[in-house]
Amino acid sequence: MKKIGVLTSGGDAPGMNAAVRAVVRKAIFHNVEVYGVYNGYQGLMEGNIKQMNLGSVGDIIQRGGTILYSARSEEFKTEEGQQKAIDQLNTIGIEGLIVIGGDGSFRGAEKLTQKGYPCIGVPGTIDNDIPGTDFTIGFDTALNTIIDSIDKIRDTATSHERTYVIEVMGRNAGDLALWAGLADGAESILIPEKPDDFDSVIMKLKRGQERGKKHSIIILAEGVGSGVEFGKRVENETKMDTRVTVLGHTQRGGSPSGFDRVLASRLGARAVDLLLEGKAGRMVGIQKNELVDHDIIEVLKEPHEIDLDMYNLSNELSI
Ligand code: ADP
């Protein structure tokens, strides 16, 4: 393989740039030409593709977002869209593609692979919702952003007698809520994997109230429902003054943490190696600190699992 391409797709995540840098540098290290595809699959179909050199990825390892931009594309989901993309790649002679993104992006990569075009997926999403890897690129940075915000909310919470509900991202996964809750000593954590815990949250709040507890922090994963609605229910049930903060897109931004930069560098470089080894339709991941790779579609059939020991621990520590 003498020419490869790289794109970022779906929701952006801090550390994607570090992954792009690793792909570009590792390819050039192996004397392989590397092309950046701008705006994800949309840009791929439109031929928005430029050759990258060592300097193209200088000074980006510390930057959030993605210099290749990201996009969502309905057209790419069609056969015609996928063929357009392959035609663009063939015109330049690009022989393999690395896709940095979430599960939707991986399904696109699998479609291209099924059409005979080799792709490798690199998991980049703050949600940590991809099976086959312990961590996705961006999760650690988002977690630290959440922790920073909750620390600040806690300062004001201690000055008032209030209950705080904080809604965090994660799509259908509770990882961000769980890790943030444990890291911040939240009184309660609500995650989609344990959806029926509303009553126990109320019970815990009332118990706290009875023993004179002045404030409480509840972390709610967006996959459970709306934080605003939940806050109203809490206020109705407990009659406690309740405030809701939806952290929103601040969780997606910022300079990637050291962990995410290292993870992105390792995964991006490994993806290049796999393409050069002639592999296709694989995703790279990290499990027990070892780099691994899995069939990209088989792995997505597995359910994403939350660490229930951690969930139980958070309950034990917030009695
Ligand atoms: P993420 O990669 O973060 O999960 P999306 O689910 O929005 O984000 O997917 C990103 C893009 O991947 C979509 O806009 C679409 O172009 C492509 N994609 C998603 N699902 C499929 C699919 N089943 N077949 C082909 N392409 C897909």
mmCIF file of C-alpha atoms and ligand atoms in Angstrom:
data_model
loop_
_atom_site.group_PDB
_atom_site.id
_atom_site.type_symbol
_atom_site.label_atom_id
_atom_site.label_comp_id
_atom_site.label_asym_id
_atom_site.label_seq_id
_atom_site.Cartn_x
_atom_site.Cartn_y
_atom_site.Cartn_z
ATOM 1 C CA MET A 1 0.000 0.000 0.000
ATOM 2 C CA LYS A 2 1.525 3.332 -1.053
ATOM 3 C CA LYS A 3 -1.273 5.842 -0.440
ATOM 4 C CA ILE A 4 -3.722 5.971 2.448
ATOM 5 C CA GLY A 5 -6.387 8.416 3.602
ATOM 6 C CA VAL A 6 -7.687 9.569 6.973
ATOM 7 C CA LEU A 7 -10.950 11.241 7.999
ATOM 8 C CA THR A 8 -12.792 12.217 11.158
ATOM 9 C CA SER A 9 -16.548 11.657 11.283
ATOM 10 C CA GLY A 10 -19.605 11.969 13.525
ATOM 11 C CA GLY A 11 -19.381 13.814 16.846
ATOM 12 C CA ASP A 12 -15.984 15.407 17.386
ATOM 13 C CA ALA A 13 -13.884 14.503 20.422
ATOM 14 C CA PRO A 14 -10.761 15.977 22.018
ATOM 15 C CA GLY A 15 -7.782 13.891 20.932
ATOM 16 C CA MET A 16 -8.960 13.369 17.352
ATOM 17 C CA ASN A 17 -6.178 15.718 16.225
ATOM 18 C CA ALA A 18 -3.599 13.652 18.081
ATOM 19 C CA ALA A 19 -4.933 10.589 16.247
ATOM 20 C CA VAL A 20 -4.758 12.348 12.863
ATOM 21 C CA ARG A 21 -1.186 13.387 13.650
ATOM 22 C CA ALA A 22 -0.237 9.827 14.548
ATOM 23 C CA VAL A 23 -1.757 8.455 11.322
ATOM 24 C CA VAL A 24 0.021 11.033 9.162
ATOM 25 C CA ARG A 25 3.400 10.711 10.856
ATOM 26 C CA LYS A 26 3.309 6.912 11.045
ATOM 27 C CA ALA A 27 2.385 6.642 7.366
ATOM 28 C CA ILE A 28 5.204 8.989 6.339
ATOM 29 C CA PHE A 29 7.554 7.039 8.633
ATOM 30 C CA HIS A 30 6.726 3.991 6.480
ATOM 31 C CA ASN A 31 7.202 5.992 3.235
ATOM 32 C CA VAL A 32 3.471 5.892 2.532
ATOM 33 C CA GLU A 33 1.695 8.973 1.134
ATOM 34 C CA VAL A 34 -1.168 10.134 3.326
ATOM 35 C CA TYR A 35 -4.230 12.186 2.381
ATOM 36 C CA GLY A 36 -6.541 14.104 4.691
ATOM 37 C CA VAL A 37 -10.246 13.936 3.836
ATOM 38 C CA TYR A 38 -12.101 17.028 5.062
ATOM 39 C CA ASN A 39 -15.687 17.019 6.443
ATOM 40 C CA GLY A 40 -15.990 13.272 6.979
ATOM 41 C CA TYR A 41 -17.899 11.132 4.492
ATOM 42 C CA GLN A 42 -19.562 14.221 2.989
ATOM 43 C CA GLY A 43 -16.158 15.613 2.005
ATOM 44 C CA LEU A 44 -15.096 12.178 0.793
ATOM 45 C CA MET A 45 -17.981 12.024 -1.683
ATOM 46 C CA GLU A 46 -17.207 15.580 -2.826
ATOM 47 C CA GLY A 47 -13.484 14.872 -3.231
ATOM 48 C CA ASN A 48 -12.439 17.333 -0.539
ATOM 49 C CA ILE A 49 -9.095 15.578 -0.122
ATOM 50 C CA LYS A 50 -5.574 16.992 0.295
ATOM 51 C CA GLN A 51 -2.178 15.384 0.664
ATOM 52 C CA MET A 52 -0.703 15.826 4.135
ATOM 53 C CA ASN A 53 2.962 16.217 5.033
ATOM 54 C CA LEU A 54 4.845 16.221 8.337
ATOM 55 C CA GLY A 55 4.130 19.944 8.784
ATOM 56 C CA SER A 56 0.366 19.560 8.154
ATOM 57 C CA VAL A 57 0.000 18.009 11.572
ATOM 58 C CA GLY A 58 2.533 20.144 13.438
ATOM 59 C CA ASP A 59 1.269 21.928 16.553
ATOM 60 C CA ILE A 60 -2.088 20.125 16.676
ATOM 61 C CA ILE A 61 -1.504 17.432 19.313
ATOM 62 C CA GLN A 62 -2.720 19.812 22.029
ATOM 63 C CA ARG A 63 -5.768 21.145 20.164
ATOM 64 C CA GLY A 64 -9.354 20.038 20.728
ATOM 65 C CA GLY A 65 -11.814 19.469 17.868
ATOM 66 C CA THR A 66 -10.492 18.173 14.555
ATOM 67 C CA ILE A 67 -8.468 20.011 11.902
ATOM 68 C CA LEU A 68 -10.073 17.718 9.293
ATOM 69 C CA TYR A 69 -13.536 18.880 10.436
ATOM 70 C CA SER A 70 -16.407 16.492 10.887
ATOM 71 C CA ALA A 71 -19.829 16.149 9.301
ATOM 72 C CA ARG A 72 -22.849 13.927 9.158
ATOM 73 C CA SER A 73 -24.038 12.708 5.772
ATOM 74 C CA GLU A 74 -27.313 11.023 4.903
ATOM 75 C CA GLU A 75 -26.255 10.594 1.280
ATOM 76 C CA PHE A 76 -23.291 8.450 2.292
ATOM 77 C CA LYS A 77 -25.707 5.930 3.803
ATOM 78 C CA THR A 78 -26.918 5.117 0.263
ATOM 79 C CA GLU A 79 -25.210 2.726 -2.184
ATOM 80 C CA GLU A 80 -24.721 5.599 -4.644
ATOM 81 C CA GLY A 81 -23.093 7.760 -1.978
ATOM 82 C CA GLN A 82 -20.685 4.994 -1.021
ATOM 83 C CA GLN A 83 -19.785 4.394 -4.683
ATOM 84 C CA LYS A 84 -19.143 8.135 -5.146
ATOM 85 C CA ALA A 85 -16.744 7.981 -2.192
ATOM 86 C CA ILE A 86 -14.874 4.994 -3.605
ATOM 87 C CA ASP A 87 -14.639 6.678 -7.018
ATOM 88 C CA GLN A 88 -13.021 9.732 -5.409
ATOM 89 C CA LEU A 89 -10.504 7.542 -3.579
ATOM 90 C CA ASN A 90 -9.706 5.604 -6.759
ATOM 91 C CA THR A 91 -9.178 8.812 -8.735
ATOM 92 C CA ILE A 92 -6.296 9.755 -6.438
ATOM 93 C CA GLY A 93 -5.166 6.149 -6.032
ATOM 94 C CA ILE A 94 -5.744 6.012 -2.276
ATOM 95 C CA GLU A 95 -5.747 2.330 -1.353
ATOM 96 C CA GLY A 96 -6.976 2.286 2.253
ATOM 97 C CA LEU A 97 -8.829 4.590 4.645
ATOM 98 C CA ILE A 98 -8.620 5.226 8.377
ATOM 99 C CA VAL A 99 -11.887 6.436 9.922
ATOM 100 C CA ILE A 100 -11.736 8.169 13.284
ATOM 101 C CA GLY A 101 -15.214 8.375 14.822
ATOM 102 C CA GLY A 102 -18.007 6.598 16.649
ATOM 103 C CA ASP A 103 -20.175 3.586 15.861
ATOM 104 C CA GLY A 104 -22.068 5.313 13.032
ATOM 105 C CA SER A 105 -18.802 6.155 11.336
ATOM 106 C CA PHE A 106 -17.705 2.541 11.801
ATOM 107 C CA ARG A 107 -20.823 1.292 10.022
ATOM 108 C CA GLY A 108 -19.871 3.519 7.101
ATOM 109 C CA ALA A 109 -16.323 2.101 7.158
ATOM 110 C CA GLU A 110 -17.723 -1.412 7.112
ATOM 111 C CA LYS A 111 -19.882 -0.578 4.072
ATOM 112 C CA LEU A 112 -16.797 0.577 2.156
ATOM 113 C CA THR A 113 -14.880 -2.528 3.260
ATOM 114 C CA GLN A 114 -17.730 -4.773 2.038
ATOM 115 C CA LYS A 115 -17.438 -3.061 -1.334
ATOM 116 C CA GLY A 116 -13.777 -4.134 -1.435
ATOM 117 C CA TYR A 117 -12.312 -0.906 -0.082
ATOM 118 C CA PRO A 118 -10.181 -1.536 3.060
ATOM 119 C CA CYS A 119 -10.962 0.614 6.093
ATOM 120 C CA ILE A 120 -9.776 0.629 9.700
ATOM 121 C CA GLY A 121 -11.769 2.328 12.506
ATOM 122 C CA VAL A 122 -10.271 4.325 15.371
ATOM 123 C CA PRO A 123 -12.742 4.924 18.236
ATOM 124 C CA GLY A 124 -13.080 8.663 18.806
ATOM 125 C CA THR A 125 -16.026 9.780 20.927
ATOM 126 C CA ILE A 126 -16.414 11.261 24.387
ATOM 127 C CA ASP A 127 -19.217 8.771 25.143
ATOM 128 C CA ASN A 128 -16.995 5.698 25.684
ATOM 129 C CA ASP A 129 -19.804 3.656 24.147
ATOM 130 C CA ILE A 130 -17.846 1.454 21.724
ATOM 131 C CA PRO A 131 -17.516 -2.222 22.635
ATOM 132 C CA GLY A 132 -14.090 -3.846 22.216
ATOM 133 C CA THR A 133 -12.129 -1.018 23.796
ATOM 134 C CA ASP A 134 -11.874 -0.003 27.439
ATOM 135 C CA PHE A 135 -11.582 3.653 26.453
ATOM 136 C CA THR A 136 -12.427 5.821 23.456
ATOM 137 C CA ILE A 137 -10.476 8.922 22.478
ATOM 138 C CA GLY A 138 -11.984 11.979 24.189
ATOM 139 C CA PHE A 139 -13.627 10.266 27.129
ATOM 140 C CA ASP A 140 -10.921 11.171 29.640
ATOM 141 C CA THR A 141 -10.850 14.826 28.590
ATOM 142 C CA ALA A 142 -14.638 15.125 28.763
ATOM 143 C CA LEU A 143 -14.618 13.439 32.151
ATOM 144 C CA ASN A 144 -12.121 15.985 33.458
ATOM 145 C CA THR A 145 -14.151 18.860 32.026
ATOM 146 C CA ILE A 146 -17.217 17.535 33.841
ATOM 147 C CA ILE A 147 -15.285 17.125 37.087
ATOM 148 C CA ASP A 148 -14.029 20.688 36.816
ATOM 149 C CA SER A 149 -17.595 21.984 36.322
ATOM 150 C CA ILE A 150 -19.034 19.920 39.167
ATOM 151 C CA ASP A 151 -16.280 21.102 41.524
ATOM 152 C CA LYS A 152 -17.389 24.654 40.801
ATOM 153 C CA ILE A 153 -21.060 23.816 41.252
ATOM 154 C CA ARG A 154 -20.189 22.112 44.528
ATOM 155 C CA ASP A 155 -18.644 25.371 45.802
ATOM 156 C CA THR A 156 -21.915 27.187 45.279
ATOM 157 C CA ALA A 157 -23.950 24.164 46.443
ATOM 158 C CA THR A 158 -22.241 24.246 49.829
ATOM 159 C CA SER A 159 -23.244 27.893 50.218
ATOM 160 C CA HIS A 160 -26.943 27.178 49.717
ATOM 161 C CA GLU A 161 -29.374 24.539 50.865
ATOM 162 C CA ARG A 162 -30.117 23.111 47.492
ATOM 163 C CA THR A 163 -30.216 19.972 45.440
ATOM 164 C CA TYR A 164 -28.274 20.127 42.216
ATOM 165 C CA VAL A 165 -29.086 17.957 39.220
ATOM 166 C CA ILE A 166 -26.311 17.917 36.629
ATOM 167 C CA GLU A 167 -27.033 16.441 33.206
ATOM 168 C CA VAL A 168 -23.994 15.086 31.405
ATOM 169 C CA MET A 169 -23.503 13.678 27.901
ATOM 170 C CA GLY A 170 -22.906 10.053 26.930
ATOM 171 C CA ARG A 171 -25.745 9.264 24.516
ATOM 172 C CA ASN A 172 -27.022 5.824 25.556
ATOM 173 C CA ALA A 173 -24.017 5.076 27.753
ATOM 174 C CA GLY A 174 -23.666 5.970 31.426
ATOM 175 C CA ASP A 175 -19.854 5.981 31.538
ATOM 176 C CA LEU A 176 -19.346 9.739 31.765
ATOM 177 C CA ALA A 177 -22.006 10.035 34.496
ATOM 178 C CA LEU A 178 -20.663 7.079 36.435
ATOM 179 C CA TRP A 179 -17.011 8.087 36.357
ATOM 180 C CA ALA A 180 -17.829 11.750 37.071
ATOM 181 C CA GLY A 181 -20.134 10.738 39.920
ATOM 182 C CA LEU A 182 -17.511 8.568 41.522
ATOM 183 C CA ALA A 183 -14.778 11.169 40.983
ATOM 184 C CA ASP A 184 -16.932 13.909 42.456
ATOM 185 C CA GLY A 185 -18.545 12.074 45.319
ATOM 186 C CA ALA A 186 -22.036 12.700 43.953
ATOM 187 C CA GLU A 187 -24.889 11.586 46.203
ATOM 188 C CA SER A 188 -26.655 9.828 43.331
ATOM 189 C CA ILE A 189 -25.874 8.771 39.786
ATOM 190 C CA LEU A 190 -28.554 7.965 37.224
ATOM 191 C CA ILE A 191 -27.443 6.007 34.174
ATOM 192 C CA PRO A 192 -29.401 4.376 31.337
ATOM 193 C CA GLU A 193 -28.024 0.956 32.278
ATOM 194 C CA LYS A 194 -29.879 1.276 35.644
ATOM 195 C CA PRO A 195 -32.991 3.205 34.679
ATOM 196 C CA ASP A 196 -35.251 2.385 37.610
ATOM 197 C CA ASP A 197 -33.380 4.149 40.336
ATOM 198 C CA PHE A 198 -35.579 7.238 40.683
ATOM 199 C CA ASP A 199 -37.219 6.011 43.888
ATOM 200 C CA SER A 200 -33.920 5.210 45.538
ATOM 201 C CA VAL A 201 -32.621 8.675 44.635
ATOM 202 C CA ILE A 202 -35.628 10.269 46.338
ATOM 203 C CA MET A 203 -35.238 7.995 49.361
ATOM 204 C CA LYS A 204 -31.599 8.920 49.683
ATOM 205 C CA LEU A 205 -32.386 12.649 49.408
ATOM 206 C CA LYS A 206 -35.053 12.370 52.106
ATOM 207 C CA ARG A 207 -32.719 10.407 54.359
ATOM 208 C CA GLY A 208 -30.074 13.086 53.912
ATOM 209 C CA GLN A 209 -32.632 15.805 54.629
ATOM 210 C CA GLU A 210 -33.604 14.087 57.898
ATOM 211 C CA ARG A 211 -30.057 13.962 59.137
ATOM 212 C CA GLY A 212 -29.567 17.653 58.308
ATOM 213 C CA LYS A 213 -27.688 17.368 55.025
ATOM 214 C CA LYS A 214 -27.725 20.784 53.392
ATOM 215 C CA HIS A 215 -27.038 20.002 49.748
ATOM 216 C CA SER A 216 -26.884 17.126 47.334
ATOM 217 C CA ILE A 217 -25.483 16.544 43.890
ATOM 218 C CA ILE A 218 -27.210 14.187 41.478
ATOM 219 C CA ILE A 219 -25.575 13.315 38.176
ATOM 220 C CA LEU A 220 -27.894 12.269 35.397
ATOM 221 C CA ALA A 221 -26.715 10.758 32.105
ATOM 222 C CA GLU A 222 -28.514 12.275 29.106
ATOM 223 C CA GLY A 223 -29.542 8.763 28.072
ATOM 224 C CA VAL A 224 -31.857 8.587 31.107
ATOM 225 C CA GLY A 225 -33.898 11.604 30.031
ATOM 226 C CA SER A 226 -34.073 15.353 30.483
ATOM 227 C CA GLY A 227 -32.296 16.810 33.521
ATOM 228 C CA VAL A 228 -34.824 19.658 33.629
ATOM 229 C CA GLU A 229 -37.766 17.228 33.834
ATOM 230 C CA PHE A 230 -35.974 15.141 36.410
ATOM 231 C CA GLY A 231 -35.215 18.242 38.497
ATOM 232 C CA LYS A 232 -38.947 19.112 38.558
ATOM 233 C CA ARG A 233 -39.801 15.610 39.754
ATOM 234 C CA VAL A 234 -37.195 15.821 42.497
ATOM 235 C CA GLU A 235 -38.501 19.191 43.657
ATOM 236 C CA ASN A 236 -42.117 17.954 43.680
ATOM 237 C CA GLU A 237 -41.255 14.837 45.655
ATOM 238 C CA THR A 238 -38.829 16.330 48.192
ATOM 239 C CA LYS A 239 -39.976 19.980 48.340
ATOM 240 C CA MET A 240 -36.286 20.854 48.297
ATOM 241 C CA ASP A 241 -35.029 23.828 46.286
ATOM 242 C CA THR A 242 -33.612 22.127 43.180
ATOM 243 C CA ARG A 243 -31.382 23.535 40.431
ATOM 244 C CA VAL A 244 -30.530 21.916 37.141
ATOM 245 C CA THR A 245 -27.373 22.404 35.082
ATOM 246 C CA VAL A 246 -27.108 20.890 31.620
ATOM 247 C CA LEU A 247 -23.388 20.912 30.860
ATOM 248 C CA GLY A 248 -23.910 20.583 27.096
ATOM 249 C CA HIS A 249 -21.210 21.092 24.509
ATOM 250 C CA THR A 250 -18.527 22.370 26.883
ATOM 251 C CA GLN A 251 -17.967 18.641 27.417
ATOM 252 C CA ARG A 252 -16.869 18.164 23.806
ATOM 253 C CA GLY A 253 -14.217 20.875 23.729
ATOM 254 C CA GLY A 254 -10.899 21.733 25.245
ATOM 255 C CA SER A 255 -7.336 20.622 25.027
ATOM 256 C CA PRO A 256 -7.067 16.819 25.215
ATOM 257 C CA SER A 257 -5.756 15.304 28.432
ATOM 258 C CA GLY A 258 -2.417 13.523 28.533
ATOM 259 C CA PHE A 259 -4.259 10.206 28.614
ATOM 260 C CA ASP A 260 -6.245 11.017 25.468
ATOM 261 C CA ARG A 261 -3.169 12.266 23.583
ATOM 262 C CA VAL A 262 -1.278 9.070 24.362
ATOM 263 C CA LEU A 263 -4.266 6.853 23.584
ATOM 264 C CA ALA A 264 -4.896 8.661 20.284
ATOM 265 C CA SER A 265 -1.230 8.401 19.295
ATOM 266 C CA ARG A 266 -1.141 4.667 20.014
ATOM 267 C CA LEU A 267 -4.441 3.871 18.278
ATOM 268 C CA GLY A 268 -3.766 6.065 15.233
ATOM 269 C CA ALA A 269 -0.348 4.503 14.675
ATOM 270 C CA ARG A 270 -1.712 0.979 15.142
ATOM 271 C CA ALA A 271 -4.410 1.641 12.535
ATOM 272 C CA VAL A 272 -1.714 2.478 9.971
ATOM 273 C CA ASP A 273 0.154 -0.731 10.804
ATOM 274 C CA LEU A 274 -3.016 -2.786 10.303
ATOM 275 C CA LEU A 275 -3.656 -1.280 6.855
ATOM 276 C CA LEU A 276 -0.049 -1.933 5.864
ATOM 277 C CA GLU A 277 -0.372 -5.511 7.123
ATOM 278 C CA GLY A 278 -3.234 -5.911 4.651
ATOM 279 C CA LYS A 279 -6.032 -5.937 7.240
ATOM 280 C CA ALA A 280 -9.465 -4.463 6.494
ATOM 281 C CA GLY A 281 -12.759 -3.967 8.329
ATOM 282 C CA ARG A 282 -11.093 -3.875 11.749
ATOM 283 C CA MET A 283 -11.337 -1.402 14.607
ATOM 284 C CA VAL A 284 -8.437 -0.739 16.940
ATOM 285 C CA GLY A 285 -8.905 -0.515 20.675
ATOM 286 C CA ILE A 286 -7.215 -0.778 24.006
ATOM 287 C CA GLN A 287 -8.030 -3.480 26.543
ATOM 288 C CA LYS A 288 -6.094 -3.931 29.776
ATOM 289 C CA ASN A 289 -3.565 -1.431 28.354
ATOM 290 C CA GLU A 290 -2.841 -3.676 25.353
ATOM 291 C CA LEU A 291 -3.577 -2.585 21.806
ATOM 292 C CA VAL A 292 -6.148 -4.899 20.224
ATOM 293 C CA ASP A 293 -8.203 -5.067 17.031
ATOM 294 C CA HIS A 294 -11.611 -6.538 16.321
ATOM 295 C CA ASP A 295 -13.919 -7.098 13.376
ATOM 296 C CA ILE A 296 -15.618 -3.726 13.129
ATOM 297 C CA ILE A 297 -19.175 -5.004 12.709
ATOM 298 C CA GLU A 298 -19.013 -8.108 14.897
ATOM 299 C CA VAL A 299 -17.815 -5.938 17.767
ATOM 300 C CA LEU A 300 -20.685 -3.489 17.348
ATOM 301 C CA LYS A 301 -23.151 -6.365 17.823
ATOM 302 C CA GLU A 302 -21.912 -6.750 21.383
ATOM 303 C CA PRO A 303 -23.675 -4.620 23.966
ATOM 304 C CA HIS A 304 -21.737 -1.783 25.505
ATOM 305 C CA GLU A 305 -21.227 -2.731 29.127
ATOM 306 C CA ILE A 306 -20.949 -0.486 32.125
ATOM 307 C CA ASP A 307 -18.693 -1.433 35.027
ATOM 308 C CA LEU A 308 -21.338 -2.434 37.573
ATOM 309 C CA ASP A 309 -18.728 -2.865 40.317
ATOM 310 C CA MET A 310 -17.974 0.814 39.962
ATOM 311 C CA TYR A 311 -21.674 1.627 40.091
ATOM 312 C CA ASN A 312 -22.124 -0.390 43.261
ATOM 313 C CA LEU A 313 -19.041 1.212 44.774
ATOM 314 C CA SER A 314 -20.423 4.698 44.109
ATOM 315 C CA ASN A 315 -23.601 3.682 45.956
ATOM 316 C CA GLU A 316 -21.618 2.259 48.872
ATOM 317 C CA LEU A 317 -19.528 5.426 49.152
ATOM 318 C CA SER A 318 -22.480 7.818 49.021
ATOM 319 C CA ILE A 319 -24.698 6.283 51.706
HETATM 320 P P1 ADP B 1 -20.765 8.660 15.185
HETATM 321 O O1 ADP B 1 -19.709 8.151 14.266
HETATM 322 O O2 ADP B 1 -20.220 9.663 16.166
HETATM 323 O O3 ADP B 1 -21.557 7.533 15.820
HETATM 324 P P2 ADP B 1 -23.031 9.193 13.386
HETATM 325 O O4 ADP B 1 -23.854 8.085 13.916
HETATM 326 O O5 ADP B 1 -23.677 10.500 13.119
HETATM 327 O O6 ADP B 1 -21.776 9.536 14.322
HETATM 328 O O7 ADP B 1 -22.362 8.671 12.026
HETATM 329 C C1 ADP B 1 -21.497 9.501 11.274
HETATM 330 C C2 ADP B 1 -21.729 9.281 9.798
HETATM 331 O O8 ADP B 1 -21.426 7.924 9.453
HETATM 332 C C3 ADP B 1 -23.163 9.470 9.318
HETATM 333 O O9 ADP B 1 -23.490 10.821 9.085
HETATM 334 C C4 ADP B 1 -23.171 8.672 8.032
HETATM 335 O O10 ADP B 1 -22.635 9.417 6.969
HETATM 336 C C5 ADP B 1 -22.233 7.525 8.379
HETATM 337 N N1 ADP B 1 -23.043 6.345 8.739
HETATM 338 C C6 ADP B 1 -23.715 6.107 9.897
HETATM 339 N N2 ADP B 1 -24.395 4.938 9.863
HETATM 340 C C7 ADP B 1 -24.162 4.414 8.632
HETATM 341 C C8 ADP B 1 -24.591 3.229 7.954
HETATM 342 N N3 ADP B 1 -25.396 2.323 8.531
HETATM 343 N N4 ADP B 1 -24.147 3.021 6.690
HETATM 344 C C9 ADP B 1 -23.339 3.921 6.082
HETATM 345 N N5 ADP B 1 -22.910 5.056 6.663
HETATM 346 C C10 ADP B 1 -23.302 5.308 7.913
#
